[in-house]
Amino acid sequence: MKVTVVGAGAVGASCAEYIAIKNFASEVVLLDIKEGYAEGKAMDLMQTASLNGFDTKITGITNDYSKTADSDICVITSGIPRKPGMTREELIGINAGIVKTVSSSLIQYSPNTIIIVVSNPMDTMAYLVHKSTNLPKNRIIGMGGALDSARFKYRLAEALGGPISDVDGMVIGGHSDTGMIPLTRLATRNGVPVSEFLSADRLNQVKEDTKVGGATLTKLLGTSAWYAPGAAVSSLVQAIACDQKKVFPCSVLLEGEYGFNDICLGVPVILGKNGIEEIVNIKLNDAEKANMVESAAGVKAVNDLL
Ligand code: NAI
């Protein structure tokens, strides 16, 4: 199993590290445009192998896509992150050009690869990869919902005063502060609806804290986060590589599902060896449906800037 990660920055390197530590891939190729940068990150990570007990080989490459040939999975994290006060949408000008060039270079050497898009604005970047590569829809996956759901679970556990492992919940919709839809109605604490423990006001606070989860960290760090994004990507990569058939919310091309067309939006999917094995159609109530319509309109408005 060969995985290429483009962009050896904060998220790309964290993603490579988690993939290696989970020890399911034989090889991770880290590629960056900055001379020597990926080589340095790869060497540093390889020097953790004996300490962390992994056998995955991590190689660093400066912009030579021939070294990525025959990758089973390619992750695109190249591009600029947001600074405090910026929205993800403001990154489109620079990142669209980068994502378009990178995806076509990857496919040139790995025509059968599955692509995971991370660069922001992620839903629009995933849509751009669809439009510019024409790959089958099961092989283009936008990562956002897995991260947002992890942040939702963190906030739920905080409100409940219990462990995160007791909590389950999912965020669908667009990967933006206004587009995210934390599904509080379906969230559970060990099988019990969280509404049994939390007031409507507290649940609403959890929802709002989840939606600004990225912005909160950007303000604290001065740039966007990397540990949870890297871990979230590695979980998607593992689900595909190990054919786990796990359910994650991912940004995928919708062709009638949930009533939308010609848009990449976060919905639950089953991930396995073919990438998206199935889009899971959950029954939303009227308020959640209205939220999805609003979220889709926000993503479409950004797509129109392409
Ligand atoms: P970073 O600045 O630390 O790393 C980006 C890397 O991309 C840099 O090393 C840069 O040299 C490289 N790069 C730029 N153009 C390139 C090209 N044409 N080819 C190869 N490499 C190139 O940024 P960070 O924090 O790693 O974030 C990366 C992207 O991921 C940003 O767009 C950020 O907004 C996004 N992101 C998305 C998340 C999600 O949930 N979808 C979560 C966190 C970040």
Short mmCIF file of C-alpha atoms and ligand atoms in Angstrom, two decimals:
data_model
loop_
_atom_site.label_atom_id
_atom_site.label_comp_id
_atom_site.label_asym_id
_atom_site.label_seq_id
_atom_site.Cartn_x
_atom_site.Cartn_y
_atom_site.Cartn_z
CA MET A 1 0.00 0.00 0.00
CA LYS A 2 1.59 3.22 -1.22
CA VAL A 3 0.24 6.56 -0.05
CA THR A 4 1.37 9.93 -1.40
CA VAL A 5 0.82 13.07 0.64
CA VAL A 6 1.29 16.32 -1.28
CA GLY A 7 2.22 19.24 0.95
CA ALA A 8 4.74 18.48 3.70
CA GLY A 9 3.49 21.36 5.83
CA ALA A 10 1.71 21.11 9.16
CA VAL A 11 -1.23 18.95 8.06
CA GLY A 12 0.66 16.84 5.48
CA ALA A 13 3.45 15.92 7.89
CA SER A 14 1.02 15.19 10.73
CA CYS A 15 -0.99 12.99 8.37
CA ALA A 16 2.16 11.11 7.28
CA GLU A 17 3.11 10.62 10.91
CA TYR A 18 -0.27 9.17 11.92
CA ILE A 19 -0.33 6.87 8.88
CA ALA A 20 3.12 5.58 9.82
CA ILE A 21 2.31 5.15 13.51
CA LYS A 22 -0.83 3.16 12.61
CA ASN A 23 1.54 0.89 10.64
CA PHE A 24 -0.81 -0.28 7.87
CA ALA A 25 0.95 1.24 4.82
CA SER A 26 4.24 -0.01 3.38
CA GLU A 27 5.23 3.38 1.98
CA VAL A 28 4.35 7.05 2.39
CA VAL A 29 5.74 9.54 -0.14
CA LEU A 30 5.72 13.11 1.13
CA LEU A 31 6.01 15.67 -1.69
CA ASP A 32 6.40 19.44 -1.44
CA ILE A 33 7.31 22.23 -3.83
CA LYS A 34 9.73 23.79 -1.31
CA GLU A 35 13.26 22.50 -2.04
CA GLY A 36 14.41 19.95 0.54
CA TYR A 37 11.43 20.50 2.85
CA ALA A 38 9.70 17.13 2.31
CA GLU A 39 13.06 15.35 2.45
CA GLY A 40 13.74 16.96 5.84
CA LYS A 41 10.30 16.13 7.24
CA ALA A 42 10.55 12.54 5.97
CA MET A 43 14.01 12.06 7.50
CA ASP A 44 12.88 13.50 10.83
CA LEU A 45 9.81 11.21 10.84
CA MET A 46 11.88 8.15 9.87
CA GLN A 47 14.09 8.83 12.87
CA THR A 48 10.99 8.30 15.06
CA ALA A 49 10.40 4.80 13.56
CA SER A 50 12.51 2.90 16.07
CA LEU A 51 11.01 4.95 18.91
CA ASN A 52 7.40 4.64 17.81
CA GLY A 53 7.69 1.10 16.45
CA PHE A 54 6.59 1.42 12.83
CA ASP A 55 7.90 -0.13 9.61
CA THR A 56 6.29 2.25 7.12
CA LYS A 57 8.92 3.78 4.86
CA ILE A 58 8.54 7.56 4.53
CA THR A 59 10.29 9.23 1.59
CA GLY A 60 10.53 12.97 0.97
CA ILE A 61 10.46 14.39 -2.57
CA THR A 62 10.78 17.89 -4.02
CA ASN A 63 8.15 18.15 -6.74
CA ASP A 64 9.15 15.02 -8.76
CA TYR A 65 5.85 13.25 -9.40
CA SER A 66 7.49 10.23 -11.05
CA LYS A 67 8.37 9.12 -7.49
CA THR A 68 4.67 9.03 -6.62
CA ALA A 69 3.92 6.50 -9.40
CA ASP A 70 1.36 3.79 -8.63
CA SER A 71 0.14 5.30 -5.40
CA ASP A 72 -3.02 3.61 -4.15
CA ILE A 73 -4.13 6.73 -2.29
CA CYS A 74 -3.06 10.37 -2.76
CA VAL A 75 -3.78 13.09 -0.22
CA ILE A 76 -3.71 16.76 -1.28
CA THR A 77 -2.80 19.17 1.54
CA SER A 78 -0.79 21.62 -0.57
CA GLY A 79 -1.83 25.25 -0.42
CA ILE A 80 -2.05 28.07 2.06
CA PRO A 81 -3.83 27.78 5.42
CA ARG A 82 -5.92 30.57 6.92
CA LYS A 83 -4.64 33.13 9.37
CA PRO A 84 -6.68 34.44 12.33
CA GLY A 85 -9.80 36.26 11.14
CA MET A 86 -9.78 34.70 7.66
CA THR A 87 -12.46 32.39 6.32
CA ARG A 88 -11.59 29.18 4.46
CA GLU A 89 -13.29 30.65 1.39
CA GLU A 90 -10.72 33.45 1.15
CA LEU A 91 -8.06 30.88 0.24
CA ILE A 92 -9.65 29.95 -3.08
CA GLY A 93 -7.60 32.29 -5.28
CA ILE A 94 -4.25 30.67 -4.50
CA ASN A 95 -5.36 27.15 -3.61
CA ALA A 96 -7.50 26.45 -6.70
CA GLY A 97 -4.48 26.80 -8.99
CA ILE A 98 -2.33 24.61 -6.73
CA VAL A 99 -4.96 21.86 -6.33
CA LYS A 100 -5.67 21.74 -10.08
CA THR A 101 -1.99 21.35 -11.02
CA VAL A 102 -1.24 18.88 -8.23
CA SER A 103 -4.22 16.61 -9.00
CA SER A 104 -3.39 16.37 -12.70
CA SER A 105 0.29 15.60 -11.91
CA LEU A 106 -0.76 12.87 -9.47
CA ILE A 107 -3.12 11.20 -11.95
CA GLN A 108 -0.47 11.24 -14.65
CA TYR A 109 1.58 8.78 -12.58
CA SER A 110 -1.19 7.05 -10.61
CA PRO A 111 -4.21 6.80 -12.92
CA ASN A 112 -6.02 4.38 -10.60
CA THR A 113 -5.49 6.29 -7.39
CA ILE A 114 -8.08 7.44 -4.88
CA ILE A 115 -7.69 11.14 -4.05
CA ILE A 116 -8.40 12.68 -0.66
CA VAL A 117 -8.71 16.47 -0.85
CA VAL A 118 -7.82 18.46 2.27
CA SER A 119 -6.82 21.94 1.00
CA ASN A 120 -9.39 24.65 1.69
CA PRO A 121 -12.00 25.70 0.78
CA MET A 122 -12.25 21.92 0.80
CA ASP A 123 -15.74 21.29 -0.68
CA THR A 124 -14.93 23.55 -3.60
CA MET A 125 -11.45 22.02 -4.03
CA ALA A 126 -13.00 18.52 -4.14
CA TYR A 127 -15.48 19.78 -6.75
CA LEU A 128 -12.60 21.29 -8.73
CA VAL A 129 -10.78 17.94 -8.72
CA HIS A 130 -13.97 16.30 -10.08
CA LYS A 131 -14.34 18.91 -12.82
CA SER A 132 -10.69 18.92 -13.84
CA THR A 133 -9.89 15.19 -13.68
CA ASN A 134 -13.15 13.41 -14.51
CA LEU A 135 -12.21 10.54 -12.18
CA PRO A 136 -15.13 8.34 -11.09
CA LYS A 137 -16.94 9.86 -8.11
CA ASN A 138 -16.03 7.03 -5.73
CA ARG A 139 -12.35 8.00 -6.08
CA ILE A 140 -12.53 11.66 -4.99
CA ILE A 141 -13.13 12.26 -1.28
CA GLY A 142 -13.08 15.59 0.52
CA MET A 143 -11.94 15.47 4.16
CA GLY A 144 -13.74 17.84 6.49
CA GLY A 145 -16.61 16.06 8.21
CA ALA A 146 -14.35 13.52 9.93
CA LEU A 147 -12.45 16.38 11.57
CA ASP A 148 -15.57 18.41 12.36
CA SER A 149 -17.18 15.30 13.91
CA ALA A 150 -14.10 14.72 16.10
CA ARG A 151 -14.39 18.32 17.28
CA PHE A 152 -18.13 17.83 17.88
CA LYS A 153 -17.41 14.75 20.03
CA TYR A 154 -14.80 16.72 21.97
CA ARG A 155 -17.33 19.47 22.72
CA LEU A 156 -20.08 16.94 23.58
CA ALA A 157 -17.84 15.11 26.05
CA GLU A 158 -16.84 18.43 27.58
CA ALA A 159 -20.50 19.37 28.09
CA LEU A 160 -21.40 15.92 29.42
CA GLY A 161 -18.41 15.73 31.74
CA GLY A 162 -17.66 12.20 30.52
CA PRO A 163 -15.06 10.49 28.31
CA ILE A 164 -14.96 11.12 24.56
CA SER A 165 -15.04 7.34 23.96
CA ASP A 166 -18.61 7.30 25.34
CA VAL A 167 -19.80 9.84 22.79
CA ASP A 168 -20.88 9.49 19.19
CA GLY A 169 -21.96 12.18 16.77
CA MET A 170 -21.62 13.42 13.24
CA VAL A 171 -21.26 16.73 11.41
CA ILE A 172 -22.56 16.95 7.85
CA GLY A 173 -22.85 19.81 5.34
CA GLY A 174 -20.18 22.16 4.08
CA HIS A 175 -16.77 22.43 5.78
CA SER A 176 -17.16 26.09 6.77
CA ASP A 177 -18.09 27.99 9.91
CA THR A 178 -21.57 28.66 8.54
CA GLY A 179 -22.05 25.46 6.54
CA MET A 180 -21.39 22.79 9.19
CA ILE A 181 -24.38 20.93 10.57
CA PRO A 182 -23.61 19.13 13.85
CA LEU A 183 -26.42 16.57 14.13
CA THR A 184 -27.24 17.00 17.82
CA ARG A 185 -30.53 15.09 17.40
CA LEU A 186 -28.63 11.91 16.48
CA ALA A 187 -25.71 12.31 18.91
CA THR A 188 -25.51 9.71 21.66
CA ARG A 189 -23.76 8.97 24.95
CA ASN A 190 -23.26 5.23 24.90
CA GLY A 191 -26.46 4.74 22.91
CA VAL A 192 -28.57 7.24 24.88
CA PRO A 193 -29.58 10.46 23.04
CA VAL A 194 -27.51 13.35 24.44
CA SER A 195 -30.72 15.38 24.82
CA GLU A 196 -31.42 13.17 27.88
CA PHE A 197 -28.42 14.80 29.58
CA LEU A 198 -28.11 18.29 28.10
CA SER A 199 -30.57 21.17 27.85
CA ALA A 200 -31.47 22.58 24.45
CA ASP A 201 -29.43 25.70 25.28
CA ARG A 202 -26.34 23.68 26.22
CA LEU A 203 -26.68 21.58 23.07
CA ASN A 204 -26.95 24.73 21.03
CA GLN A 205 -23.73 25.98 22.63
CA VAL A 206 -22.00 22.68 21.72
CA LYS A 207 -23.20 23.16 18.14
CA GLU A 208 -21.87 26.71 17.94
CA ASP A 209 -18.51 25.79 19.53
CA THR A 210 -18.15 22.94 17.01
CA LYS A 211 -18.84 25.19 14.03
CA VAL A 212 -16.11 27.64 15.04
CA GLY A 213 -13.76 24.83 16.12
CA GLY A 214 -11.23 25.62 13.39
CA ALA A 215 -11.41 29.39 13.91
CA THR A 216 -10.92 28.98 17.67
CA LEU A 217 -7.69 27.08 17.07
CA THR A 218 -6.52 29.45 14.33
CA LYS A 219 -6.85 32.31 16.81
CA LEU A 220 -4.84 30.45 19.45
CA LEU A 221 -2.16 29.11 17.10
CA GLY A 222 -1.84 31.97 14.64
CA THR A 223 -2.41 29.43 11.83
CA SER A 224 -4.79 26.53 11.33
CA ALA A 225 -4.60 23.28 13.30
CA TRP A 226 -2.74 20.13 12.25
CA TYR A 227 -2.93 17.27 14.79
CA ALA A 228 -6.66 16.56 14.49
CA PRO A 229 -6.71 17.27 10.72
CA GLY A 230 -3.77 14.87 10.22
CA ALA A 231 -5.39 12.22 12.41
CA ALA A 232 -8.71 12.59 10.57
CA VAL A 233 -7.05 12.13 7.16
CA SER A 234 -5.12 9.10 8.41
CA SER A 235 -8.39 7.51 9.57
CA LEU A 236 -9.88 7.89 6.09
CA VAL A 237 -6.71 6.50 4.50
CA GLN A 238 -6.78 3.53 6.89
CA ALA A 239 -10.47 2.83 6.21
CA ILE A 240 -9.71 2.64 2.48
CA ALA A 241 -6.38 0.82 2.76
CA CYS A 242 -7.74 -1.81 5.14
CA ASP A 243 -11.16 -2.01 3.44
CA GLN A 244 -12.78 -1.27 6.80
CA LYS A 245 -16.21 -0.24 5.46
CA LYS A 246 -16.38 2.43 8.18
CA VAL A 247 -18.84 5.31 8.04
CA PHE A 248 -17.43 8.84 7.90
CA PRO A 249 -19.00 12.10 6.76
CA CYS A 250 -17.04 13.08 3.63
CA SER A 251 -17.46 15.67 0.92
CA VAL A 252 -18.58 13.75 -2.15
CA LEU A 253 -20.13 14.57 -5.50
CA LEU A 254 -23.88 14.43 -5.11
CA GLU A 255 -26.01 13.32 -8.03
CA GLY A 256 -29.49 13.48 -6.60
CA GLU A 257 -28.59 12.24 -3.11
CA TYR A 258 -30.12 14.43 -0.41
CA GLY A 259 -31.82 16.34 -3.26
CA PHE A 260 -28.61 17.98 -4.54
CA ASN A 261 -26.75 17.82 -7.84
CA ASP A 262 -23.39 18.96 -9.18
CA ILE A 263 -21.93 19.81 -5.78
CA CYS A 264 -19.50 18.24 -3.29
CA LEU A 265 -21.03 18.34 0.17
CA GLY A 266 -20.43 16.48 3.44
CA VAL A 267 -22.69 13.44 3.86
CA PRO A 268 -22.12 10.07 5.53
CA VAL A 269 -20.44 7.49 3.31
CA ILE A 270 -19.05 3.98 3.73
CA LEU A 271 -15.31 3.92 3.02
CA GLY A 272 -13.59 0.77 1.75
CA LYS A 273 -11.11 -0.42 -0.85
CA ASN A 274 -12.97 1.35 -3.68
CA GLY A 275 -12.99 4.65 -1.86
CA ILE A 276 -16.63 5.63 -1.46
CA GLU A 277 -18.45 2.29 -1.37
CA GLU A 278 -21.84 3.85 -0.71
CA ILE A 279 -23.47 7.15 0.18
CA VAL A 280 -25.60 6.65 3.28
CA ASN A 281 -28.97 8.36 3.02
CA ILE A 282 -30.04 9.29 6.55
CA LYS A 283 -33.51 10.66 7.18
CA LEU A 284 -33.17 14.33 8.10
CA ASN A 285 -35.94 16.30 9.79
CA ASP A 286 -37.27 19.52 8.26
CA ALA A 287 -34.88 21.80 10.19
CA GLU A 288 -31.85 19.69 9.20
CA LYS A 289 -33.01 19.64 5.57
CA ALA A 290 -33.31 23.43 5.63
CA ASN A 291 -29.79 23.62 7.08
CA MET A 292 -28.50 21.43 4.24
CA VAL A 293 -30.14 23.69 1.63
CA GLU A 294 -28.49 26.74 3.21
CA SER A 295 -25.15 24.95 3.50
CA ALA A 296 -25.28 23.83 -0.15
CA ALA A 297 -26.07 27.39 -1.26
CA GLY A 298 -22.94 28.59 0.57
CA VAL A 299 -20.75 25.98 -1.12
CA LYS A 300 -22.28 26.71 -4.56
CA ALA A 301 -21.51 30.40 -4.13
CA VAL A 302 -17.84 29.52 -3.56
CA ASN A 303 -17.86 27.05 -6.49
CA ASP A 304 -19.06 29.92 -8.68
CA LEU A 305 -15.78 31.72 -7.95
CA LEU A 306 -13.81 28.96 -9.73
P1 NAI B 1 1.22 24.65 5.50
O1 NAI B 1 1.50 25.99 4.97
O2 NAI B 1 1.83 24.23 6.78
O3 NAI B 1 1.61 23.54 4.40
C1 NAI B 1 1.26 23.65 3.07
C2 NAI B 1 2.40 23.07 2.25
O4 NAI B 1 2.00 23.03 0.88
C3 NAI B 1 3.68 23.93 2.32
O5 NAI B 1 4.76 23.15 2.81
C4 NAI B 1 3.91 24.38 0.88
O6 NAI B 1 5.26 24.47 0.52
C5 NAI B 1 3.19 23.26 0.12
N1 NAI B 1 2.83 23.64 -1.25
C6 NAI B 1 2.35 24.81 -1.71
N2 NAI B 1 2.15 24.74 -3.04
C7 NAI B 1 2.52 23.50 -3.43
C8 NAI B 1 2.53 22.82 -4.68
N3 NAI B 1 2.14 23.42 -5.81
N4 NAI B 1 2.97 21.55 -4.71
C9 NAI B 1 3.39 20.92 -3.58
N5 NAI B 1 3.39 21.52 -2.36
C10 NAI B 1 2.96 22.80 -2.30
O7 NAI B 1 -0.39 24.52 5.59
P2 NAI B 1 -1.23 23.45 6.43
O8 NAI B 1 -1.51 24.00 7.76
O9 NAI B 1 -0.59 22.13 6.30
O10 NAI B 1 -2.61 23.45 5.61
C11 NAI B 1 -2.67 22.94 4.31
C12 NAI B 1 -4.06 23.12 3.72
O11 NAI B 1 -4.98 22.27 4.41
C13 NAI B 1 -4.61 24.54 3.85
O12 NAI B 1 -5.32 24.89 2.66
C14 NAI B 1 -5.56 24.44 5.02
O13 NAI B 1 -6.56 25.42 4.98
C15 NAI B 1 -6.11 23.05 4.79
N6 NAI B 1 -6.73 22.42 5.95
C16 NAI B 1 -7.86 21.70 5.72
C17 NAI B 1 -8.48 21.03 6.74
C18 NAI B 1 -9.71 20.23 6.46
O14 NAI B 1 -10.36 19.79 7.40
N7 NAI B 1 -10.07 20.00 5.21
C19 NAI B 1 -7.97 21.10 8.13
C20 NAI B 1 -6.75 21.87 8.25
C21 NAI B 1 -6.16 22.51 7.19
#
